[in-house]
Tab-separated table of N, CA and C in Angstrom:
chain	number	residue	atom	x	y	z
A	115	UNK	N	84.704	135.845	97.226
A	115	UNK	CA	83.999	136.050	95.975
A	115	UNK	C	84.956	135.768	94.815
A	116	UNK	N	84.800	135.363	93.450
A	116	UNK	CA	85.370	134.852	92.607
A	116	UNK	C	84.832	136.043	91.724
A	117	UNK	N	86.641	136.338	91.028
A	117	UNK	CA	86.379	137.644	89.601
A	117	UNK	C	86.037	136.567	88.565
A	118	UNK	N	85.325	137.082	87.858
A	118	UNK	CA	85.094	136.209	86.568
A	118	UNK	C	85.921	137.203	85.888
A	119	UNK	N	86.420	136.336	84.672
A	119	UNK	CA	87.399	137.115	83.499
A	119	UNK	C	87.276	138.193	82.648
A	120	UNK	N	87.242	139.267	82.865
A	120	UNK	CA	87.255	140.465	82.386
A	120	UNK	C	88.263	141.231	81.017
A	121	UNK	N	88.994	139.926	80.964
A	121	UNK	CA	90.000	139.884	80.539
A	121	UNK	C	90.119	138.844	79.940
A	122	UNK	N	89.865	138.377	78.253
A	122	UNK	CA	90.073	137.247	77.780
A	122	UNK	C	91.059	136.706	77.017
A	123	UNK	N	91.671	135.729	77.629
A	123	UNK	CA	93.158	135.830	76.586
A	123	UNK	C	93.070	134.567	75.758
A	124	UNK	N	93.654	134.311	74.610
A	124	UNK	CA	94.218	133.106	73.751
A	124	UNK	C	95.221	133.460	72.472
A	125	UNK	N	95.658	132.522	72.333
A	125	UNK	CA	96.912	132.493	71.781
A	125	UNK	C	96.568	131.427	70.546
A	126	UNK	N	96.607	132.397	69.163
A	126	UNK	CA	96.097	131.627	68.144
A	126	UNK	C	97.188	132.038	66.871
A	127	UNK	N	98.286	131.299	65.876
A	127	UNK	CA	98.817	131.199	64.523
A	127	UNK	C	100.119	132.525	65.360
A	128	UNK	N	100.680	132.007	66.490
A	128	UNK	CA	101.605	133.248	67.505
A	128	UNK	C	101.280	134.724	67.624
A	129	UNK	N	99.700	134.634	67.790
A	129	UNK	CA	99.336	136.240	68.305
A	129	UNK	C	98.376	135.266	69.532
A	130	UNK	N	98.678	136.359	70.350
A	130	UNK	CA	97.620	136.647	71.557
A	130	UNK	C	96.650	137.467	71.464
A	131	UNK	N	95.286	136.885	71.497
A	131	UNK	CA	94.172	138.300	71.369
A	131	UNK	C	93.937	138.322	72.888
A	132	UNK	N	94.109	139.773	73.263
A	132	UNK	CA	93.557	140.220	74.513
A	132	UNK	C	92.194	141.080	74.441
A	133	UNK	N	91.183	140.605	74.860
A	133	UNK	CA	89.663	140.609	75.115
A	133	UNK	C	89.422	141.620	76.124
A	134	UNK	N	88.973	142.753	76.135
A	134	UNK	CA	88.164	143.310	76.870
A	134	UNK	C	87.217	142.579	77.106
A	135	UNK	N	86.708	142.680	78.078
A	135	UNK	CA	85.139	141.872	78.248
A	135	UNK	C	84.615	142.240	79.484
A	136	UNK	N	84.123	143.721	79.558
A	136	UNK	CA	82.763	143.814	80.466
A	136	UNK	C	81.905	144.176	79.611
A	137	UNK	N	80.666	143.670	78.810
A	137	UNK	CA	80.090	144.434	78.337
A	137	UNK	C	78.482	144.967	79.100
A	138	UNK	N	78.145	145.175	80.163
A	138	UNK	CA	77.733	145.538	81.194
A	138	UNK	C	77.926	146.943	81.115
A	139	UNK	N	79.367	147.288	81.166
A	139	UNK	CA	79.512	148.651	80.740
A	139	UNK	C	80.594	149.238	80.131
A	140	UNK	N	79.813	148.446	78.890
A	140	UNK	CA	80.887	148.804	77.572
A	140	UNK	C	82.748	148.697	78.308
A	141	UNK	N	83.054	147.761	78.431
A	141	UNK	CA	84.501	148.030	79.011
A	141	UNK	C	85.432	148.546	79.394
A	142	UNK	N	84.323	149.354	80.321
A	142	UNK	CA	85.054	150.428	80.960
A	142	UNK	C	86.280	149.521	82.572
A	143	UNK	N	87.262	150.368	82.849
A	143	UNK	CA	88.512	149.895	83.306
A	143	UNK	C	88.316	150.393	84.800
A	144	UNK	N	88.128	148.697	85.268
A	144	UNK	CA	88.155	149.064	86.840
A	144	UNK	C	89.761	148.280	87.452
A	145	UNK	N	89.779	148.150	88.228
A	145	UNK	CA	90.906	147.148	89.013
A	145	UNK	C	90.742	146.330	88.701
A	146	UNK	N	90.013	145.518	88.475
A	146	UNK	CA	90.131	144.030	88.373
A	146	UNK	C	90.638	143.794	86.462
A	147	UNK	N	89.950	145.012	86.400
A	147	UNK	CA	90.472	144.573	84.357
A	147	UNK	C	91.742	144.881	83.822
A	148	UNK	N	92.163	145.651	84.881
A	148	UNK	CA	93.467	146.330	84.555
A	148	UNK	C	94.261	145.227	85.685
A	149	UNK	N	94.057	144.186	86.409
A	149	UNK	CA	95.077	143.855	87.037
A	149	UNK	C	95.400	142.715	86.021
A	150	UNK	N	94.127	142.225	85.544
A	150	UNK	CA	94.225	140.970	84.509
A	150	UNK	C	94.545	141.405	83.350
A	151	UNK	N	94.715	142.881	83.065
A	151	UNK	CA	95.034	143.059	81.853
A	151	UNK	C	96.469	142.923	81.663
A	152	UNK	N	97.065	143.353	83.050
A	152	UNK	CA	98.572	143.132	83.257
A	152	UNK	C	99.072	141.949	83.079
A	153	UNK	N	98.319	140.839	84.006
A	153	UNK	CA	98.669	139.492	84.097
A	153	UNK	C	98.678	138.873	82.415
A	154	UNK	N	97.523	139.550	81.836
A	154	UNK	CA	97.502	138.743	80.596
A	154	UNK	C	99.229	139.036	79.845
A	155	UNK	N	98.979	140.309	79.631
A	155	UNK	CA	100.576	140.742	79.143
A	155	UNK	C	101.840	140.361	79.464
A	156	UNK	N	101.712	140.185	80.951
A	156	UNK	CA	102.831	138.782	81.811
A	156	UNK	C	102.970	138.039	80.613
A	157	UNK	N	101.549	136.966	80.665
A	157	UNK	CA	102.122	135.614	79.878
A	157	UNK	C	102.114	135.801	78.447
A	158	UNK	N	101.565	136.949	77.779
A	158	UNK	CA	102.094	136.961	76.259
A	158	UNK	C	103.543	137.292	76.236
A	159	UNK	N	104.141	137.885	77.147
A	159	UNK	CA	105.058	138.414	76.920
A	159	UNK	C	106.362	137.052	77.708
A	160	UNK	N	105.919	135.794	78.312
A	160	UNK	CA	106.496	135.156	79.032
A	160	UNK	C	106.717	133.500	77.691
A	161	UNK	N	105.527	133.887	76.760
A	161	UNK	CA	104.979	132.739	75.661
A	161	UNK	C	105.961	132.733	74.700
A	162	UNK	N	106.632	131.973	74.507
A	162	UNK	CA	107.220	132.193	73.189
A	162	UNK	C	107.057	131.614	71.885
A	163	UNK	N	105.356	131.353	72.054
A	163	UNK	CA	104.845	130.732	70.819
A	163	UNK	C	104.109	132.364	70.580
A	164	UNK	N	104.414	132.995	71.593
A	164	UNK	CA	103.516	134.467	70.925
A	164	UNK	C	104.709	135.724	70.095
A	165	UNK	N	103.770	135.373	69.095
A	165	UNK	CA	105.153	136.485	68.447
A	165	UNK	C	104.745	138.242	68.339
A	166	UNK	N	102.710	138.364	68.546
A	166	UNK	CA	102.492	139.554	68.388
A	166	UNK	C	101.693	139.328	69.824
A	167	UNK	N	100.730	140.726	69.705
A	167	UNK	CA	99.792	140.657	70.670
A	167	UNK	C	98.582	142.069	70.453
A	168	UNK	N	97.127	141.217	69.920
A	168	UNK	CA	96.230	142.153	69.933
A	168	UNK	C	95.308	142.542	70.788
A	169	UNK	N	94.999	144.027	71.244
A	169	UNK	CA	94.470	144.414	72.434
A	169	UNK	C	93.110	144.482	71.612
A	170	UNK	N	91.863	144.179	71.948
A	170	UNK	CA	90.605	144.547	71.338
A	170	UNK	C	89.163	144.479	72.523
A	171	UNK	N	88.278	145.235	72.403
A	171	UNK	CA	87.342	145.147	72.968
A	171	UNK	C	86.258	144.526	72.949
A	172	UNK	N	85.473	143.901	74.106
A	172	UNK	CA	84.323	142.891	73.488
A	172	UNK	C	83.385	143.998	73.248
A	173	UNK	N	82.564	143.327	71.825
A	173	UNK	CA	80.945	144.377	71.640
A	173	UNK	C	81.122	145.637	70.608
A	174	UNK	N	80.240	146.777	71.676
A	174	UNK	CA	80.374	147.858	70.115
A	174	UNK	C	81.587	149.011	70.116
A	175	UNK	N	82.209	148.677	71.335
A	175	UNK	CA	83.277	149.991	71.655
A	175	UNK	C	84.971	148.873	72.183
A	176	UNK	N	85.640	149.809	72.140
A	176	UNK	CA	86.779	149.676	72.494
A	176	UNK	C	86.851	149.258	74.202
A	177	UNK	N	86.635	150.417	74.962
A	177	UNK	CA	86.421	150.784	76.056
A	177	UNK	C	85.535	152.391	76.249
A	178	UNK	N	85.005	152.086	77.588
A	178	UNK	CA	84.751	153.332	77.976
A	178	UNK	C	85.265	155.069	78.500
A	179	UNK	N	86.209	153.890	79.016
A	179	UNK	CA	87.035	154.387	79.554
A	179	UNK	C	87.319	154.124	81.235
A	180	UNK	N	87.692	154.851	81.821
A	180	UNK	CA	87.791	154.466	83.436
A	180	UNK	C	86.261	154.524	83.983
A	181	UNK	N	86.257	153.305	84.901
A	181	UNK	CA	84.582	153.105	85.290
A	181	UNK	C	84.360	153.983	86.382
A	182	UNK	N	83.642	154.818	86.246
A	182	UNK	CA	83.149	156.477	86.914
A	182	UNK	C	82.624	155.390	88.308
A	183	UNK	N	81.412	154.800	87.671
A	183	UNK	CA	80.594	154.109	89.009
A	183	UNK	C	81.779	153.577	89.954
A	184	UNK	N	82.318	152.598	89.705
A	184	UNK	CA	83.599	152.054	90.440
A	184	UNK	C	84.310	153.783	91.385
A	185	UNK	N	85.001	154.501	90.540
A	185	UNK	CA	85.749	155.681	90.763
A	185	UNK	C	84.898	156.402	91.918
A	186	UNK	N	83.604	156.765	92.099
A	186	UNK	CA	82.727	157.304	92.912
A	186	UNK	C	82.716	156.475	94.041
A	187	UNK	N	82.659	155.502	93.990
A	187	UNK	CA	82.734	154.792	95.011
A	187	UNK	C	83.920	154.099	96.225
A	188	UNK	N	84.880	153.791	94.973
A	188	UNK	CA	86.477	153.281	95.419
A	188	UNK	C	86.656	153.860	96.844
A	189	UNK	N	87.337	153.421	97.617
A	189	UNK	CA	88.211	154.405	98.626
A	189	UNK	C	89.725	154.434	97.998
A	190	UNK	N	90.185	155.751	99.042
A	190	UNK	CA	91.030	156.226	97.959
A	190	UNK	C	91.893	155.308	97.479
A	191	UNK	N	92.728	154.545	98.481
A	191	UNK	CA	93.924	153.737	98.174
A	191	UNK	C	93.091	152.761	96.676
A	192	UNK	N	92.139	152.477	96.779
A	192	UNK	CA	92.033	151.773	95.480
A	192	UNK	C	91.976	153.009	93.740
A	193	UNK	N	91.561	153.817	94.420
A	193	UNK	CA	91.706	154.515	93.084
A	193	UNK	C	93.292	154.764	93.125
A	194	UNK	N	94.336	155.142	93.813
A	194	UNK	CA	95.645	155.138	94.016
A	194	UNK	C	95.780	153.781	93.406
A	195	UNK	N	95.663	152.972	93.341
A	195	UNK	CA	96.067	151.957	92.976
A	195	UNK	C	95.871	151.466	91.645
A	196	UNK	N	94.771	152.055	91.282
A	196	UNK	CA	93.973	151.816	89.762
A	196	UNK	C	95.289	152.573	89.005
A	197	UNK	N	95.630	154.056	89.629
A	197	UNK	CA	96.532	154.800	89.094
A	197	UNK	C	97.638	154.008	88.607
A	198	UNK	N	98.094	153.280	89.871
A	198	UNK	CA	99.458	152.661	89.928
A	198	UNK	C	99.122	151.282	88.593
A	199	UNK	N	98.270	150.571	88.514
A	199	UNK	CA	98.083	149.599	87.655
A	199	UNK	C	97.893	150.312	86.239
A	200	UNK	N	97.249	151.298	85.919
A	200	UNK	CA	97.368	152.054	84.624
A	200	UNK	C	98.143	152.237	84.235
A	201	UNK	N	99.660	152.467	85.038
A	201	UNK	CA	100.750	153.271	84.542
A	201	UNK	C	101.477	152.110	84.274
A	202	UNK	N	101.572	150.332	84.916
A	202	UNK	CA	102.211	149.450	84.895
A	202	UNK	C	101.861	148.595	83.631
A	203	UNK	N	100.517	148.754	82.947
A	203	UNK	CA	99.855	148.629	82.030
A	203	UNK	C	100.440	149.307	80.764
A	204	UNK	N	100.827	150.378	81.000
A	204	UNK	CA	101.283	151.546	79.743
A	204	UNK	C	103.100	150.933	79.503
A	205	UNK	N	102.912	150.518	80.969
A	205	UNK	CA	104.827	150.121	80.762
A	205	UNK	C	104.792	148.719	80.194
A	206	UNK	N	104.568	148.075	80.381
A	206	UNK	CA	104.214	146.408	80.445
A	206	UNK	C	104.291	146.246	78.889
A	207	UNK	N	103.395	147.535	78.104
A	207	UNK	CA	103.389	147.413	76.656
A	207	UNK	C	104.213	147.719	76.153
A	208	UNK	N	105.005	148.715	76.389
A	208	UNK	CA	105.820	149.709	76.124
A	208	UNK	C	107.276	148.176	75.952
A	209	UNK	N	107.816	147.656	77.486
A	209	UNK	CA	108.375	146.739	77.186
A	209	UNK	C	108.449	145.641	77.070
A	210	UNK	N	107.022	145.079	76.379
A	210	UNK	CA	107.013	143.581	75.785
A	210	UNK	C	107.949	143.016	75.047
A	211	UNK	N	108.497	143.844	74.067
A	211	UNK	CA	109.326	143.190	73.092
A	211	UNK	C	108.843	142.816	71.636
A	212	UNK	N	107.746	142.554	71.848
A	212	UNK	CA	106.731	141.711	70.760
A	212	UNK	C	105.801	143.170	70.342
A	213	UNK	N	105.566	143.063	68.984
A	213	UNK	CA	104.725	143.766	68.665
A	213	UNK	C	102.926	144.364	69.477
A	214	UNK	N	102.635	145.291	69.852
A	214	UNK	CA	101.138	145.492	70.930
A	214	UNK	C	100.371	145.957	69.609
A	215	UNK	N	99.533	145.575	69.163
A	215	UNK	CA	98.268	146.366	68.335
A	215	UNK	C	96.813	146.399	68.859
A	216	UNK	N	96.129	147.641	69.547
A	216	UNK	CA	94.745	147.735	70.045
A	216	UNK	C	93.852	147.792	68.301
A	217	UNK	N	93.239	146.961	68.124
A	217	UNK	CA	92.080	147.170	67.422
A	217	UNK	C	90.934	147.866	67.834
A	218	UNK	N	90.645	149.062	67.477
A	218	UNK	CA	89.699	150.267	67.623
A	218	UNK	C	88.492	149.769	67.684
A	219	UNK	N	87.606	148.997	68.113
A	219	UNK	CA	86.437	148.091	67.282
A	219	UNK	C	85.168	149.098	67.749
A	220	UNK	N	85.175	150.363	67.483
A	220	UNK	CA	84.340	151.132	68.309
A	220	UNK	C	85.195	152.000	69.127
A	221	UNK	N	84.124	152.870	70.047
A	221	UNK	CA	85.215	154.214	70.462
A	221	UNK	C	86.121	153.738	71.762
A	222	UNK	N	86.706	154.402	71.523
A	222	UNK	CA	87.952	154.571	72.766
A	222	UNK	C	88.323	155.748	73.550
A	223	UNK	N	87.102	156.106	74.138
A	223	UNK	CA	86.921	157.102	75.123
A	223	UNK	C	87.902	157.032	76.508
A	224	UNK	N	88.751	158.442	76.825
A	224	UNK	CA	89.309	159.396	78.249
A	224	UNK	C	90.372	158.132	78.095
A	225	UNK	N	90.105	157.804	79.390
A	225	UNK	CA	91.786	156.668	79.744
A	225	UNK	C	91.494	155.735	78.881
A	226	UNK	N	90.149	155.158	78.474
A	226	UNK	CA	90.664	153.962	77.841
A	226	UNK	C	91.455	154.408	76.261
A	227	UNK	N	91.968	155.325	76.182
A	227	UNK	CA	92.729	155.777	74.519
A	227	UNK	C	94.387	155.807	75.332
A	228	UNK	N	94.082	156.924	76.985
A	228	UNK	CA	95.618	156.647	77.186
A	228	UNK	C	95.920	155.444	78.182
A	229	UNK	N	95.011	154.571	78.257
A	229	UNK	CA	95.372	153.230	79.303
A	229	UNK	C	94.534	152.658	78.962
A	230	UNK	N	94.577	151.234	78.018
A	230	UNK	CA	95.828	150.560	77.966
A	230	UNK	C	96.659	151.330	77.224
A	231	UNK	N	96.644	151.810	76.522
A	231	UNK	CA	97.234	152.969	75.620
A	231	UNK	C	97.733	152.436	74.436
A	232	UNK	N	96.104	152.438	73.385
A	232	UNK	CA	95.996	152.259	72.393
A	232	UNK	C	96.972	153.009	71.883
A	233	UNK	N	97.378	154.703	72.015
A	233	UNK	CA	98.603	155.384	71.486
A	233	UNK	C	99.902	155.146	71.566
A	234	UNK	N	99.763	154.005	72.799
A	234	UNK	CA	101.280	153.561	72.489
A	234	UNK	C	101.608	152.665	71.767
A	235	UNK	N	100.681	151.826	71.211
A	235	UNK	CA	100.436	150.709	70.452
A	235	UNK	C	100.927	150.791	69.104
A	236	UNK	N	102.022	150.068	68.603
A	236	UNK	CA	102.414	150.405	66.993
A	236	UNK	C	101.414	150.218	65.798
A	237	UNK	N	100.257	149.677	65.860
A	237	UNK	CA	99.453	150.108	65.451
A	237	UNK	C	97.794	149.958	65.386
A	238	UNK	N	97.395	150.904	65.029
A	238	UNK	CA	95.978	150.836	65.713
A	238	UNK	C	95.116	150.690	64.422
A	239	UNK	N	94.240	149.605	64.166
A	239	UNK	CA	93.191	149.090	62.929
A	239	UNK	C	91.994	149.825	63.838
A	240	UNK	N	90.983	150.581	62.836
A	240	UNK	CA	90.096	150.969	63.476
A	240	UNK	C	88.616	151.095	62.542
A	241	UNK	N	87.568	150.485	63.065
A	241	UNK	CA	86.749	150.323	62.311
A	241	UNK	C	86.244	151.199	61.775
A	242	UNK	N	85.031	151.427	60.960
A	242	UNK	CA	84.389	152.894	59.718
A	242	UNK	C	83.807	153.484	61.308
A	243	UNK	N	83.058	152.940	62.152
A	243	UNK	CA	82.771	153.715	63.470
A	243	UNK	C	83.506	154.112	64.711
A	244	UNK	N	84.382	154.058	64.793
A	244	UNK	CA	85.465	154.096	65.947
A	244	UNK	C	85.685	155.455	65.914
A	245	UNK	N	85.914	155.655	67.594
A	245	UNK	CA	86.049	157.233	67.398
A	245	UNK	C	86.758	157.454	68.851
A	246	UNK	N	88.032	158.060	68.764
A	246	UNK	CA	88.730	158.559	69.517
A	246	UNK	C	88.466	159.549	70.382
A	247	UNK	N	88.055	159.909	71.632
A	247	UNK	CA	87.631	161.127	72.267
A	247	UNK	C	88.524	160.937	73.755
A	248	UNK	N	89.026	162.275	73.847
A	248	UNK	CA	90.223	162.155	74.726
A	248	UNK	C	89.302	162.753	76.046
């Protein structure tokens, strides 16, 4: 079976916009978005036409947060693993080098505020509706 991109990247005036994109369900964070979310950060962080890098969500929210449906279902080693990719995600930003900014574009609900971790992000633009709920 073939992932379609969940994860949209391009590289425009040396920023990288990184794309959430399930909007199915509101972009909430399964394995596959968080493995490409990593990979994307690989090559912004590998680019050296990229000098920043913005995290943003497709649609009316940020993220959902972690995808419950997925989570109910997973066996364990994959939710173990979701764990392990969340935390490589939080690091990945942490040592890019290059500036990380999540644009708030809507809420950023449970993990999706601490993974990708908009809070670690130097800074966060957030629209008149955006709303943080931990």
């Amino acid at each position: 079976m073939l992932e379609r991109d969940v994860v949209r990247s391009k590289a425009e005036d040396g920023i990288a916009r990184l794309e959430l994109h399930r909007p199915d369900c509101l972009n909430a964070m399964n394995r596959q978005l968080l493995r490409q979310l990593l990979a994307a950060l690989e090559w912004a962080a590998a680019n050296d036409a990229v000098r920043a890098v913005l995290i943003t969500g497709h649609g009316r929210v940020f993220s959902a947060g972690a995808d419950i449906r997925y989570l109910n279902r997973a066996p364990a080693a994959e939710v173990r693993e979701l764990a392990r990719l969340a935390v490589a995600v939080t690091g990945r930003i942490e040592a890019l080098g290059k500036p990380v900014l999540a644009a708030l574009n809507g809420d950023a609900l449970g993990a999706a505020w601490r993974s990708p971790r908009p809070a670690r992000c130097g800074w966060r633009p957030r629209t008149p509706v955006s709303a943080i709920r931990k």
